[in-house]
Amino acid sequence: MAGVQQAHGADPHVATEVLRSALSQAGIVLPSLGPDPASPALGLVELGRVRADVALRLAEALRRDDTA
């Protein structure tokens, strides 16, 4: 992915917004998406819990991208 920081140097706040935007373009909302405040040194992003239908739409969107 051009323009996206890789692995350990990525800012979780930036990663959250990039992911939120990409998901939004696919019509997917993860309400609990956000930087994990319990582990700032690890730079984790909390994806949270989602309904089964949202998980299936997310999987479909990932598969579509994989075949593009």
PDB file of C-alpha atoms in Angstrom:
ATOM      1  CA  MET A   1       0.000   0.000   0.000  1.00  0.00           C
ATOM      2  CA  ALA A   2       1.589   3.199  -1.103  1.00  0.00           C
ATOM      3  CA  GLY A   3       1.588   6.006   1.431  1.00  0.00           C
ATOM      4  CA  VAL A   4       0.766   3.805   4.429  1.00  0.00           C
ATOM      5  CA  GLN A   5       3.333   3.336   7.173  1.00  0.00           C
ATOM      6  CA  GLN A   6       4.426  -0.244   7.733  1.00  0.00           C
ATOM      7  CA  ALA A   7       4.155  -2.334  10.905  1.00  0.00           C
ATOM      8  CA  HIS A   8       5.860  -1.028  14.025  1.00  0.00           C
ATOM      9  CA  GLY A   9       6.185   2.609  12.979  1.00  0.00           C
ATOM     10  CA  ALA A  10       2.471   3.105  12.285  1.00  0.00           C
ATOM     11  CA  ASP A  11       0.515   5.569  14.407  1.00  0.00           C
ATOM     12  CA  PRO A  12      -2.637   3.850  15.749  1.00  0.00           C
ATOM     13  CA  HIS A  13      -4.672   7.071  15.472  1.00  0.00           C
ATOM     14  CA  VAL A  14      -3.765   7.476  11.808  1.00  0.00           C
ATOM     15  CA  ALA A  15      -4.294   3.763  11.165  1.00  0.00           C
ATOM     16  CA  THR A  16      -7.737   3.985  12.767  1.00  0.00           C
ATOM     17  CA  GLU A  17      -8.821   6.831  10.507  1.00  0.00           C
ATOM     18  CA  VAL A  18      -7.396   5.217   7.370  1.00  0.00           C
ATOM     19  CA  LEU A  19      -9.201   1.976   8.194  1.00  0.00           C
ATOM     20  CA  ARG A  20     -12.431   3.794   9.130  1.00  0.00           C
ATOM     21  CA  SER A  21     -12.367   5.598   5.777  1.00  0.00           C
ATOM     22  CA  ALA A  22     -11.709   2.417   3.794  1.00  0.00           C
ATOM     23  CA  LEU A  23     -14.463   0.559   5.631  1.00  0.00           C
ATOM     24  CA  SER A  24     -16.854   3.445   5.066  1.00  0.00           C
ATOM     25  CA  GLN A  25     -16.187   3.299   1.317  1.00  0.00           C
ATOM     26  CA  ALA A  26     -17.187  -0.378   1.488  1.00  0.00           C
ATOM     27  CA  GLY A  27     -20.347   0.523   3.429  1.00  0.00           C
ATOM     28  CA  ILE A  28     -19.049  -1.019   6.652  1.00  0.00           C
ATOM     29  CA  VAL A  29     -19.078   0.593  10.094  1.00  0.00           C
ATOM     30  CA  LEU A  30     -17.215  -0.833  13.089  1.00  0.00           C
ATOM     31  CA  PRO A  31     -18.633   1.212  16.001  1.00  0.00           C
ATOM     32  CA  SER A  32     -15.882   0.186  18.430  1.00  0.00           C
ATOM     33  CA  LEU A  33     -13.001   0.940  16.048  1.00  0.00           C
ATOM     34  CA  GLY A  34     -10.329   3.044  17.724  1.00  0.00           C
ATOM     35  CA  PRO A  35      -6.790   3.191  19.088  1.00  0.00           C
ATOM     36  CA  ASP A  36      -6.324   0.877  22.076  1.00  0.00           C
ATOM     37  CA  PRO A  37      -5.756   3.214  25.052  1.00  0.00           C
ATOM     38  CA  ALA A  38      -4.579   0.350  27.278  1.00  0.00           C
ATOM     39  CA  SER A  39      -1.438  -0.263  25.246  1.00  0.00           C
ATOM     40  CA  PRO A  40      -0.098   2.954  23.707  1.00  0.00           C
ATOM     41  CA  ALA A  41       3.453   1.604  23.453  1.00  0.00           C
ATOM     42  CA  LEU A  42       2.265  -1.302  21.296  1.00  0.00           C
ATOM     43  CA  GLY A  43       0.361   0.883  18.827  1.00  0.00           C
ATOM     44  CA  LEU A  44      -2.679  -1.408  18.752  1.00  0.00           C
ATOM     45  CA  VAL A  45      -5.978  -0.633  17.024  1.00  0.00           C
ATOM     46  CA  GLU A  46      -9.108  -2.025  18.684  1.00  0.00           C
ATOM     47  CA  LEU A  47     -11.529  -3.377  16.090  1.00  0.00           C
ATOM     48  CA  GLY A  48     -14.197  -4.258  18.644  1.00  0.00           C
ATOM     49  CA  ARG A  49     -17.229  -6.444  18.392  1.00  0.00           C
ATOM     50  CA  VAL A  50     -19.456  -6.588  15.317  1.00  0.00           C
ATOM     51  CA  ARG A  51     -22.680  -8.300  14.339  1.00  0.00           C
ATOM     52  CA  ALA A  52     -22.332 -11.442  12.221  1.00  0.00           C
ATOM     53  CA  ASP A  53     -23.778  -9.722   9.134  1.00  0.00           C
ATOM     54  CA  VAL A  54     -21.152  -6.969   9.394  1.00  0.00           C
ATOM     55  CA  ALA A  55     -18.386  -9.564   9.738  1.00  0.00           C
ATOM     56  CA  LEU A  56     -19.662 -11.279   6.581  1.00  0.00           C
ATOM     57  CA  ARG A  57     -19.743  -7.966   4.665  1.00  0.00           C
ATOM     58  CA  LEU A  58     -16.197  -7.249   5.830  1.00  0.00           C
ATOM     59  CA  ALA A  59     -15.034 -10.671   4.623  1.00  0.00           C
ATOM     60  CA  GLU A  60     -16.769 -10.089   1.288  1.00  0.00           C
ATOM     61  CA  ALA A  61     -15.097  -6.707   0.877  1.00  0.00           C
ATOM     62  CA  LEU A  62     -11.685  -8.216   1.615  1.00  0.00           C
ATOM     63  CA  ARG A  63     -12.246 -10.975  -0.894  1.00  0.00           C
ATOM     64  CA  ARG A  64     -13.334  -8.506  -3.572  1.00  0.00           C
ATOM     65  CA  ASP A  65     -10.124  -6.554  -3.014  1.00  0.00           C
ATOM     66  CA  ASP A  66      -8.101  -9.749  -3.216  1.00  0.00           C
ATOM     67  CA  THR A  67      -9.506 -10.597  -6.646  1.00  0.00           C
ATOM     68  CA  ALA A  68      -9.074  -7.078  -8.056  1.00  0.00           C
TER      69      ALA A  68
END
